[in-house]
PDB file of C-alpha atoms in Angstrom:
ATOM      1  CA  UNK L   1      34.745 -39.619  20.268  1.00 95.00           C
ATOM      2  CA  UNK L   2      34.509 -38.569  24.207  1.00 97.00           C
ATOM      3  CA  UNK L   3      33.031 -35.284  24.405  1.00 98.00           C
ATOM      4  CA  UNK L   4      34.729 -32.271  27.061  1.00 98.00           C
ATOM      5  CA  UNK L   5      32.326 -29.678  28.105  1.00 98.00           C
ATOM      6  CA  UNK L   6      33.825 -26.908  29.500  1.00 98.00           C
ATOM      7  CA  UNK L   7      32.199 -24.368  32.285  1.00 96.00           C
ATOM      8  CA  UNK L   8      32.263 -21.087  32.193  1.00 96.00           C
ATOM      9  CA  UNK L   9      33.625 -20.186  28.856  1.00 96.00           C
ATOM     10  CA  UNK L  10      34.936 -16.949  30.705  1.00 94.00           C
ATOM     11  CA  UNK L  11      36.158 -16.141  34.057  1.00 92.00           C
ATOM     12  CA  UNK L  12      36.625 -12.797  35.205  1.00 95.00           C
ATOM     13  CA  UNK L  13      38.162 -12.951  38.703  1.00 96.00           C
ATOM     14  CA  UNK L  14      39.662 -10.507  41.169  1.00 96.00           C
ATOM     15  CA  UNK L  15      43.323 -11.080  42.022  1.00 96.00           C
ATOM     16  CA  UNK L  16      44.011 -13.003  45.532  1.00 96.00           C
ATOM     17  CA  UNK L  17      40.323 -14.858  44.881  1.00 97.00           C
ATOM     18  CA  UNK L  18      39.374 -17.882  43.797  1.00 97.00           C
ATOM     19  CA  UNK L  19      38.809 -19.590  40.543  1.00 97.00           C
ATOM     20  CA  UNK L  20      37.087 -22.923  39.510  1.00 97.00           C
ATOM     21  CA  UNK L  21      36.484 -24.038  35.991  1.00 98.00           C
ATOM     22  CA  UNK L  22      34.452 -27.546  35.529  1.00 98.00           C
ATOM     23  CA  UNK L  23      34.936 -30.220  32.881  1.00 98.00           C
ATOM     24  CA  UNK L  24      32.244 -32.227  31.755  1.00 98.00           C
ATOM     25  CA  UNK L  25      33.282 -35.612  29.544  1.00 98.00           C
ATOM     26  CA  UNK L  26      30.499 -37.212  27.850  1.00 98.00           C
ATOM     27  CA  UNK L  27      31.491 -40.615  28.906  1.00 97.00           C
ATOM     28  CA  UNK L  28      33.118 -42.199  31.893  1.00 98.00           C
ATOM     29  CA  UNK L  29      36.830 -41.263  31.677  1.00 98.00           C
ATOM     30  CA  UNK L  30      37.634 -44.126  34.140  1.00 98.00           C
ATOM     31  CA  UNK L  31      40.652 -47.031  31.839  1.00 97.00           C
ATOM     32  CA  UNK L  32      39.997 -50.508  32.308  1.00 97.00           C
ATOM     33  CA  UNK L  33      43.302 -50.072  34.326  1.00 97.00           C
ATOM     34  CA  UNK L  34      42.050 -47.871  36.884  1.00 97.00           C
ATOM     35  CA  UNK L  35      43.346 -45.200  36.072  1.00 97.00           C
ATOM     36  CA  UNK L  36      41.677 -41.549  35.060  1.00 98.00           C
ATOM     37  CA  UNK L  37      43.428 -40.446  32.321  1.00 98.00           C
ATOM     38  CA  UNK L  38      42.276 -36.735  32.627  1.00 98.00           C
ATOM     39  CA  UNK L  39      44.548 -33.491  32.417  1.00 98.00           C
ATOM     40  CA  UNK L  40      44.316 -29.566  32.851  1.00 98.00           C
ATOM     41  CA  UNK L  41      46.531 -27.542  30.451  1.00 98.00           C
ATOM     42  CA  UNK L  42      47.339 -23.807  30.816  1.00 98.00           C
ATOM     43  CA  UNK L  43      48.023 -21.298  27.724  1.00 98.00           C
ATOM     44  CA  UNK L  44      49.307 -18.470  28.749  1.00 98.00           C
ATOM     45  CA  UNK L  45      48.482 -15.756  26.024  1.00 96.00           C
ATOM     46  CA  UNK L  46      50.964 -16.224  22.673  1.00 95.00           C
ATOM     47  CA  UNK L  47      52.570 -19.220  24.307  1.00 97.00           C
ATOM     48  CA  UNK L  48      52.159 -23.045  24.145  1.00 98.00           C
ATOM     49  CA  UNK L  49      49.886 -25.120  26.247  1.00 98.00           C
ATOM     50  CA  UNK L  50      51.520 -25.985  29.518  1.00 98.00           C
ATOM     51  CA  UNK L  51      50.538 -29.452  31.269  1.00 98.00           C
ATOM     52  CA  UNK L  52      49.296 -28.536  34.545  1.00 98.00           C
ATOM     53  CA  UNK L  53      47.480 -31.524  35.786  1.00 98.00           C
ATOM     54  CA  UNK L  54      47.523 -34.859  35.151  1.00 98.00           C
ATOM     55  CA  UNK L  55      45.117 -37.839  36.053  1.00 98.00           C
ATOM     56  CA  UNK L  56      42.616 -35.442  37.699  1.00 98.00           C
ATOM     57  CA  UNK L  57      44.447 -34.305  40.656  1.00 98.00           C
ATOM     58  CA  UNK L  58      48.805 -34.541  40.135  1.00 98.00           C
ATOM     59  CA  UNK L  59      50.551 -31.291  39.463  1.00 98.00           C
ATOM     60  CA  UNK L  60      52.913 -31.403  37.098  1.00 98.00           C
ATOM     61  CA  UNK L  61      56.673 -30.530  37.853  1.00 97.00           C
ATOM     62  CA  UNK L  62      56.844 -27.029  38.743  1.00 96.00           C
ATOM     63  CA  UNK L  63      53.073 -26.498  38.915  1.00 98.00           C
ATOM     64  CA  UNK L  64      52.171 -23.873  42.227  1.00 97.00           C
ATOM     65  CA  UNK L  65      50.119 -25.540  44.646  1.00 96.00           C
ATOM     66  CA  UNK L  66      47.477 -23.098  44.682  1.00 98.00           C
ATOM     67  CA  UNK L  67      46.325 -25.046  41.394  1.00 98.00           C
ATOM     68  CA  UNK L  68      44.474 -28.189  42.388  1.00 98.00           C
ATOM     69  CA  UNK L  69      42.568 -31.059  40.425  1.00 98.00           C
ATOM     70  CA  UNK L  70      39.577 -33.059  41.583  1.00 98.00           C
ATOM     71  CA  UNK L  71      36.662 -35.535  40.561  1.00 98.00           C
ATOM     72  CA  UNK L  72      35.773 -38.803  38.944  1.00 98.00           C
ATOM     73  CA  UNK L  73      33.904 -40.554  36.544  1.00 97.00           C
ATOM     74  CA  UNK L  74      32.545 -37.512  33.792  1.00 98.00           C
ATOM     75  CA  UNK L  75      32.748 -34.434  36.289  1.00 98.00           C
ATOM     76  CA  UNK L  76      35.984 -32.850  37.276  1.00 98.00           C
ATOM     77  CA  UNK L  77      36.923 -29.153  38.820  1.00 98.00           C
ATOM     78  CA  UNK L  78      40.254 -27.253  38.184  1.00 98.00           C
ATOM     79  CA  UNK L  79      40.486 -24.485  41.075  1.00 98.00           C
ATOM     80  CA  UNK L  80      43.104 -21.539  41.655  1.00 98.00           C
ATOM     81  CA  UNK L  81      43.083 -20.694  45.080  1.00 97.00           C
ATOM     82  CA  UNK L  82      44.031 -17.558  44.542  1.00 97.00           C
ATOM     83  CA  UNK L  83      44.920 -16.054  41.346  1.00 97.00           C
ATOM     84  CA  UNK L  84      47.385 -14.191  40.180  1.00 97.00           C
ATOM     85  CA  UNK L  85      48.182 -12.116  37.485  1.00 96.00           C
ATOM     86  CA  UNK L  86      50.456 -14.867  35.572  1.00 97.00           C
ATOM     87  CA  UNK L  87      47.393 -17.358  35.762  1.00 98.00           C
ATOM     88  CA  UNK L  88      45.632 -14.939  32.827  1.00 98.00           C
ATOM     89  CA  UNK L  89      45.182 -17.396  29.531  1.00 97.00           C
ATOM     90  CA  UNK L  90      43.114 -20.125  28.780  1.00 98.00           C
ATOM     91  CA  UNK L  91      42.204 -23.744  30.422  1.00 98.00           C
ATOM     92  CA  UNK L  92      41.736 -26.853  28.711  1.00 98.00           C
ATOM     93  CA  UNK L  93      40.560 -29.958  30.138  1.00 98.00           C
ATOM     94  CA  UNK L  94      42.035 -32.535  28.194  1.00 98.00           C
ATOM     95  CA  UNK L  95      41.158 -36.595  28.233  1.00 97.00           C
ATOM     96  CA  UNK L  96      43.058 -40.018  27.052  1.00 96.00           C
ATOM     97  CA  UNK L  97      41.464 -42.841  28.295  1.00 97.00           C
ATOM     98  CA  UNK L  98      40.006 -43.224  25.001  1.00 95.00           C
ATOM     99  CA  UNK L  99      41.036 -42.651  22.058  1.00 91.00           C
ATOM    100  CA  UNK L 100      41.199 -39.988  20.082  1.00 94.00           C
ATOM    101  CA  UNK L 101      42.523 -37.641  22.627  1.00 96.00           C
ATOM    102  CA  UNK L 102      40.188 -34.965  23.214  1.00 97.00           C
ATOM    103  CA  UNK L 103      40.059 -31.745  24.800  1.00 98.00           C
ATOM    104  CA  UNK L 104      37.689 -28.888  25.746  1.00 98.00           C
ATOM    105  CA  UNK L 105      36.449 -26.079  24.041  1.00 97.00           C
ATOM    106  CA  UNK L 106      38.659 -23.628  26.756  1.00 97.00           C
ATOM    107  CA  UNK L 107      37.679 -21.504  29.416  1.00 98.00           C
ATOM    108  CA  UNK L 108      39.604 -17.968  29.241  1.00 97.00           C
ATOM    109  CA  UNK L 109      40.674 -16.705  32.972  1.00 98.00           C
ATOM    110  CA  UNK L 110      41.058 -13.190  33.213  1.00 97.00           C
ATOM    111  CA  UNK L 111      41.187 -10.551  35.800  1.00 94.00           C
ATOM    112  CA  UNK L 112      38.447  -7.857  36.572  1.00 92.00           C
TER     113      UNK L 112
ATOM    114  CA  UNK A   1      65.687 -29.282  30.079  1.00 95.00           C
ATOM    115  CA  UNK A   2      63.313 -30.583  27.597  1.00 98.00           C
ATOM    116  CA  UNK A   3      63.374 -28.791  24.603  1.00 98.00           C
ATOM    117  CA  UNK A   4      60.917 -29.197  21.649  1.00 98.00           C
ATOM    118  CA  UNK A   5      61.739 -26.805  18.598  1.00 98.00           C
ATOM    119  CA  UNK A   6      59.132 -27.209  15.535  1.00 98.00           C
ATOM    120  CA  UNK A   7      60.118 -26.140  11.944  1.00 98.00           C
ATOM    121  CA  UNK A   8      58.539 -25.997   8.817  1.00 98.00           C
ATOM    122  CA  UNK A   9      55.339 -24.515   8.260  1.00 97.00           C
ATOM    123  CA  UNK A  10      54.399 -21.557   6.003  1.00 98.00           C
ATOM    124  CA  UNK A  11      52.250 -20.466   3.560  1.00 98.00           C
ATOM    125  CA  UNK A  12      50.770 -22.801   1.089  1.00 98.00           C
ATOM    126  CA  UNK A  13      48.193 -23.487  -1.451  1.00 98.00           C
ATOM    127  CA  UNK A  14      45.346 -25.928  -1.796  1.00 98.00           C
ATOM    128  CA  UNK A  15      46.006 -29.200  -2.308  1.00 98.00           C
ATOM    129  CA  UNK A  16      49.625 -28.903  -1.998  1.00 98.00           C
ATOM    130  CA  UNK A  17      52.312 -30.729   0.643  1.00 98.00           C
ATOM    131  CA  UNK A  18      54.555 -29.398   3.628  1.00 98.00           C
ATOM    132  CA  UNK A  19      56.954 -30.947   6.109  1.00 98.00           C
ATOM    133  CA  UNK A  20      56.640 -30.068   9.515  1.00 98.00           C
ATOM    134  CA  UNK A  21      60.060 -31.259  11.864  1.00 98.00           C
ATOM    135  CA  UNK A  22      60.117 -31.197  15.511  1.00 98.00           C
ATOM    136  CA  UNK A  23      63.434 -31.288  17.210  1.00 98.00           C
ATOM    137  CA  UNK A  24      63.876 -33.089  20.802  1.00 98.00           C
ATOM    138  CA  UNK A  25      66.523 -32.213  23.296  1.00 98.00           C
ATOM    139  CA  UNK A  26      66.847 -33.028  27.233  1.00 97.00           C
ATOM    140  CA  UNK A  27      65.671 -36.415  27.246  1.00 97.00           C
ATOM    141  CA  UNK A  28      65.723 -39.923  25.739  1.00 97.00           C
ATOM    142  CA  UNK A  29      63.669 -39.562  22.533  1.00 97.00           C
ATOM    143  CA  UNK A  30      63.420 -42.693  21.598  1.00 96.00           C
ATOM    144  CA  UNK A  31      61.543 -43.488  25.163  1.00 97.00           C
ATOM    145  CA  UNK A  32      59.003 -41.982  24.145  1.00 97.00           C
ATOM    146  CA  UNK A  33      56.037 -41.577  22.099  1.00 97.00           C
ATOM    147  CA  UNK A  34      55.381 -38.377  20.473  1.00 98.00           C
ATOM    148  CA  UNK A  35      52.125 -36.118  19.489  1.00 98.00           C
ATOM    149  CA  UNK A  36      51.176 -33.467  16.914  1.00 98.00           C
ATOM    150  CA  UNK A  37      48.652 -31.184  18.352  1.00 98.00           C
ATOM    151  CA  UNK A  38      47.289 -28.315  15.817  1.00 98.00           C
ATOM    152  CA  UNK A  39      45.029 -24.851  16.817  1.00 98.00           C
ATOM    153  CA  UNK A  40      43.543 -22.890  14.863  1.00 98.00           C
ATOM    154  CA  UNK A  41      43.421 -19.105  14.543  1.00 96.00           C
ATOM    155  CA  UNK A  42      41.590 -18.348  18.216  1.00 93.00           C
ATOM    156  CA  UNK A  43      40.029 -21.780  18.405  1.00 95.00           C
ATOM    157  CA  UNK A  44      40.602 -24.840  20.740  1.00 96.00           C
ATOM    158  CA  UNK A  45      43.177 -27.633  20.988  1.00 98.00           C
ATOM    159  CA  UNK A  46      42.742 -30.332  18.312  1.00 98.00           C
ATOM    160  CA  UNK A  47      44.437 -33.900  18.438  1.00 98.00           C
ATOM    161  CA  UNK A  48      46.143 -34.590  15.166  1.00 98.00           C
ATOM    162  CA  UNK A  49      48.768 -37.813  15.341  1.00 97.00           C
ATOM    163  CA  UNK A  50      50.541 -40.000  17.694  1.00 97.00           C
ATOM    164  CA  UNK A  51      53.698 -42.079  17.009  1.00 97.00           C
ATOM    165  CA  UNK A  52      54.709 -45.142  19.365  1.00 96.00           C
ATOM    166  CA  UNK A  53      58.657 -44.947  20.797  1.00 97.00           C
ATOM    167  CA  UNK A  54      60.018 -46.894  18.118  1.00 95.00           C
ATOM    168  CA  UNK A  55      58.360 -45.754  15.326  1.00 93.00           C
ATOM    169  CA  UNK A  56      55.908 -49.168  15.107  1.00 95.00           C
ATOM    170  CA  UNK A  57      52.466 -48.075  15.861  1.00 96.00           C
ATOM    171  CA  UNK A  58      50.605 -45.038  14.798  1.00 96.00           C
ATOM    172  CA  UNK A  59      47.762 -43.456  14.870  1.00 96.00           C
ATOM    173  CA  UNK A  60      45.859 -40.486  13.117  1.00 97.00           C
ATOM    174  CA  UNK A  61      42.252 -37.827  13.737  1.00 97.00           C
ATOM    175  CA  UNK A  62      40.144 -38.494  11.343  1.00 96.00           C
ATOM    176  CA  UNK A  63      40.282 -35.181   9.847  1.00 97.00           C
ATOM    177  CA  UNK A  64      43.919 -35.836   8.249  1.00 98.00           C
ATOM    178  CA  UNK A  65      44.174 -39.621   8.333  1.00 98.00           C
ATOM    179  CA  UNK A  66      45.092 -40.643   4.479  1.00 97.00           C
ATOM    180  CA  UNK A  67      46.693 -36.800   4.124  1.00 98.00           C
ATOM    181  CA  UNK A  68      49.357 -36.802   6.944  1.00 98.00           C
ATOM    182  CA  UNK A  69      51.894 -39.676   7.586  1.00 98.00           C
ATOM    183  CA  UNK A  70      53.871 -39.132  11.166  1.00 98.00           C
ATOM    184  CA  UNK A  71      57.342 -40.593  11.475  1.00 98.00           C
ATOM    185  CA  UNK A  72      60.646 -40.598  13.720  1.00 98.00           C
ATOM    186  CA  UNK A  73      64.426 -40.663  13.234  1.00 97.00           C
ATOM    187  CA  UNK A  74      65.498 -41.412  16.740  1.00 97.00           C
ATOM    188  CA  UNK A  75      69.124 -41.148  15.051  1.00 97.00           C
ATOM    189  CA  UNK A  76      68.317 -37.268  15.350  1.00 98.00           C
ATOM    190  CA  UNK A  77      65.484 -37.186  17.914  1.00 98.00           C
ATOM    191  CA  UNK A  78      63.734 -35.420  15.427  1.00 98.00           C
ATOM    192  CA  UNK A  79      59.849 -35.853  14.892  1.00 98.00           C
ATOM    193  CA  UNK A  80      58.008 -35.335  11.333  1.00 98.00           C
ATOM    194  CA  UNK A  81      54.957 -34.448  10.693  1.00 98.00           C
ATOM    195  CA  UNK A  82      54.070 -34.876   6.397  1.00 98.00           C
ATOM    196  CA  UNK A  83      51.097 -32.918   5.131  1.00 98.00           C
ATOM    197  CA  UNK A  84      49.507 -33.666   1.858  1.00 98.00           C
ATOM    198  CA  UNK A  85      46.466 -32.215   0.073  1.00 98.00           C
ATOM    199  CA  UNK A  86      46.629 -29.701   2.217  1.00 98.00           C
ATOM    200  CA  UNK A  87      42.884 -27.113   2.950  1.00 98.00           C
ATOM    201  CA  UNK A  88      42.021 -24.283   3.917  1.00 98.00           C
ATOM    202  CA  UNK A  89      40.923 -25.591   7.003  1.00 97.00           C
ATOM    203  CA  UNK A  90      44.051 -27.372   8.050  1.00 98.00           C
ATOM    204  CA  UNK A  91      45.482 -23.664   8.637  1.00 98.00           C
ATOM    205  CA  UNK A  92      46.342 -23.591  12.314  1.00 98.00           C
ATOM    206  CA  UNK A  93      49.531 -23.611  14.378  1.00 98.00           C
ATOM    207  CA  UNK A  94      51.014 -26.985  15.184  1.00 98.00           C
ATOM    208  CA  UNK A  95      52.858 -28.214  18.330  1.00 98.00           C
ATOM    209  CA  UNK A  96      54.713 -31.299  18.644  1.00 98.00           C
ATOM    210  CA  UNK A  97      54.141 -32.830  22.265  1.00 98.00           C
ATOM    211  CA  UNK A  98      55.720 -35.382  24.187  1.00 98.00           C
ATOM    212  CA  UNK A  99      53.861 -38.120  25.898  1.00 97.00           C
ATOM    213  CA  UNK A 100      53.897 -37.958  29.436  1.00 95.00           C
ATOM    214  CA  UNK A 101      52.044 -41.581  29.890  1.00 91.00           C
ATOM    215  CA  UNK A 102      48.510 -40.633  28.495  1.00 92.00           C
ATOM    216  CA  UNK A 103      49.204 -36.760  28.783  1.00 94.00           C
ATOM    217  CA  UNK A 104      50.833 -33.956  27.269  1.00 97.00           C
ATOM    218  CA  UNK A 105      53.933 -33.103  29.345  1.00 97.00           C
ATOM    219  CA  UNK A 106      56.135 -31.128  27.335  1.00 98.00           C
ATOM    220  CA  UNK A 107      54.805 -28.900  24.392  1.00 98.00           C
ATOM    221  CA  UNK A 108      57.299 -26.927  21.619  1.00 98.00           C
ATOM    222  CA  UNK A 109      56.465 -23.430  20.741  1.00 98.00           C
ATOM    223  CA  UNK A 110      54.851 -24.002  17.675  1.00 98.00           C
ATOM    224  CA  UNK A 111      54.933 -23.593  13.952  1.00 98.00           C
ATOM    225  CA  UNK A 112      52.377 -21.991  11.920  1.00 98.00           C
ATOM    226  CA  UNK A 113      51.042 -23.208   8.699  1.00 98.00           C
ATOM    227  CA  UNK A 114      48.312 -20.980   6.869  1.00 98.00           C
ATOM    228  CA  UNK A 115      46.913 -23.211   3.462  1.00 98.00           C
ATOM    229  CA  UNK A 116      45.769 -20.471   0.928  1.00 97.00           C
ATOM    230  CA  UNK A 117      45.092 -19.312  -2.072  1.00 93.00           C
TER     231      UNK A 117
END
């Protein structure tokens, strides 16, 4: 099974500033169709996941553009631009190029 | 607006069975394929099953495969999720999911089943 490292595992940030959390998959998440099969999801505390992302750099319907997705190959970067107080929860990187699906361990954004 | 409501879980002991049904509104069901995710208490995101549009190809984590059996009536939109020889460690909350073309797109709220003794 692919591997998704997630960095930091916390990330207390002050409100209007920045946030980036990195993804790490232990194999090349590129298909044999092209394609980069690689998604950010956002749990909001007692809720559901939330798609954010989708093949490293699309926002989902809906999605703010202050969220953004980028990389290739086994190292990709969600980043808040600024964050707000709705953007508190956890952040999965999640992968299907290969299966099984597989996602990160989480990394909890919270503010200072 | 895509809805996703899941039904079914409790509280159940060791080794026995529980239904899990996820109900699909706002869009074609049987366009799609459809997911079970499961968490655990405080823990990550863990892929469980996947079920093809029309019910012909699916596909199981190792960690349940020969326990749970996923299924479809597009009749009712309605997804299934059966869970046999149930452990402790298959206590978590599980979320139906629609596939979005090799993502996630739309997730239900969730139903919780806690296997114990």
């Amino acid at each position: 099974d692919i591997v998704m490292t997630q960095t930091p595992l916390s990330s207390p940030v002050t409100r209007g500033q920045p946030a980036s959390i990195s993804c790490r998959s232990s194999q090349s998440l590129v298909h044999s169709d092209g394609n980069t099969y690689l998604s950010w999801l956002q749990q909001r505390p007692g809720q559901p996941p939330r798609l954010l992302i989708y093949k490293i750099s699309n926002r989902f319907s809906g999605v703010p553009d202050r969220f953004s997705g980028s990389g290739a190959g086994t190292d990709f970067t969600l980043k808040i631009s600024r964050v707000e107080a709705e953007d508190v929860g956890l952040y999965f990187c999640m992968q299907d190029t290969q299966f099984p699906a597989t996602f990160g361990g989480g990394t909890k954004v919270e503010i200072k | 607006q895509v809805q996703l409501v899941e039904s079914g879980g409790g509280v159940v002991q060791p080794g026995r069975s529980l239904r899990l049904s996820c109900a699909a509104s706002g869009f074609t069901f049987n366009n799609y394929g459809m997911h079970w995710v499961r968490q655990a208490p405080g823990k990550g995101l863990e892929w469980v099953a996947v079920l093809s549009y029309d019910g012909s190809n699916k596909y199981y984590a190792d960690s349940v495969k020969g326990r749970f059996t996923i299924s479809r009536d597009n009749s009712k939109s309605t997804l299934f999720l059966q869970m046999n020889s149930l452990r402790a460690e298959d206590t978590a909350m599980y979320y139906c999911a629609k596939d979005g073309g090799r993502n996630l797109d739309y997730w239900g709220q969730g139903t919780l089943v806690t296997v114990s003794s």
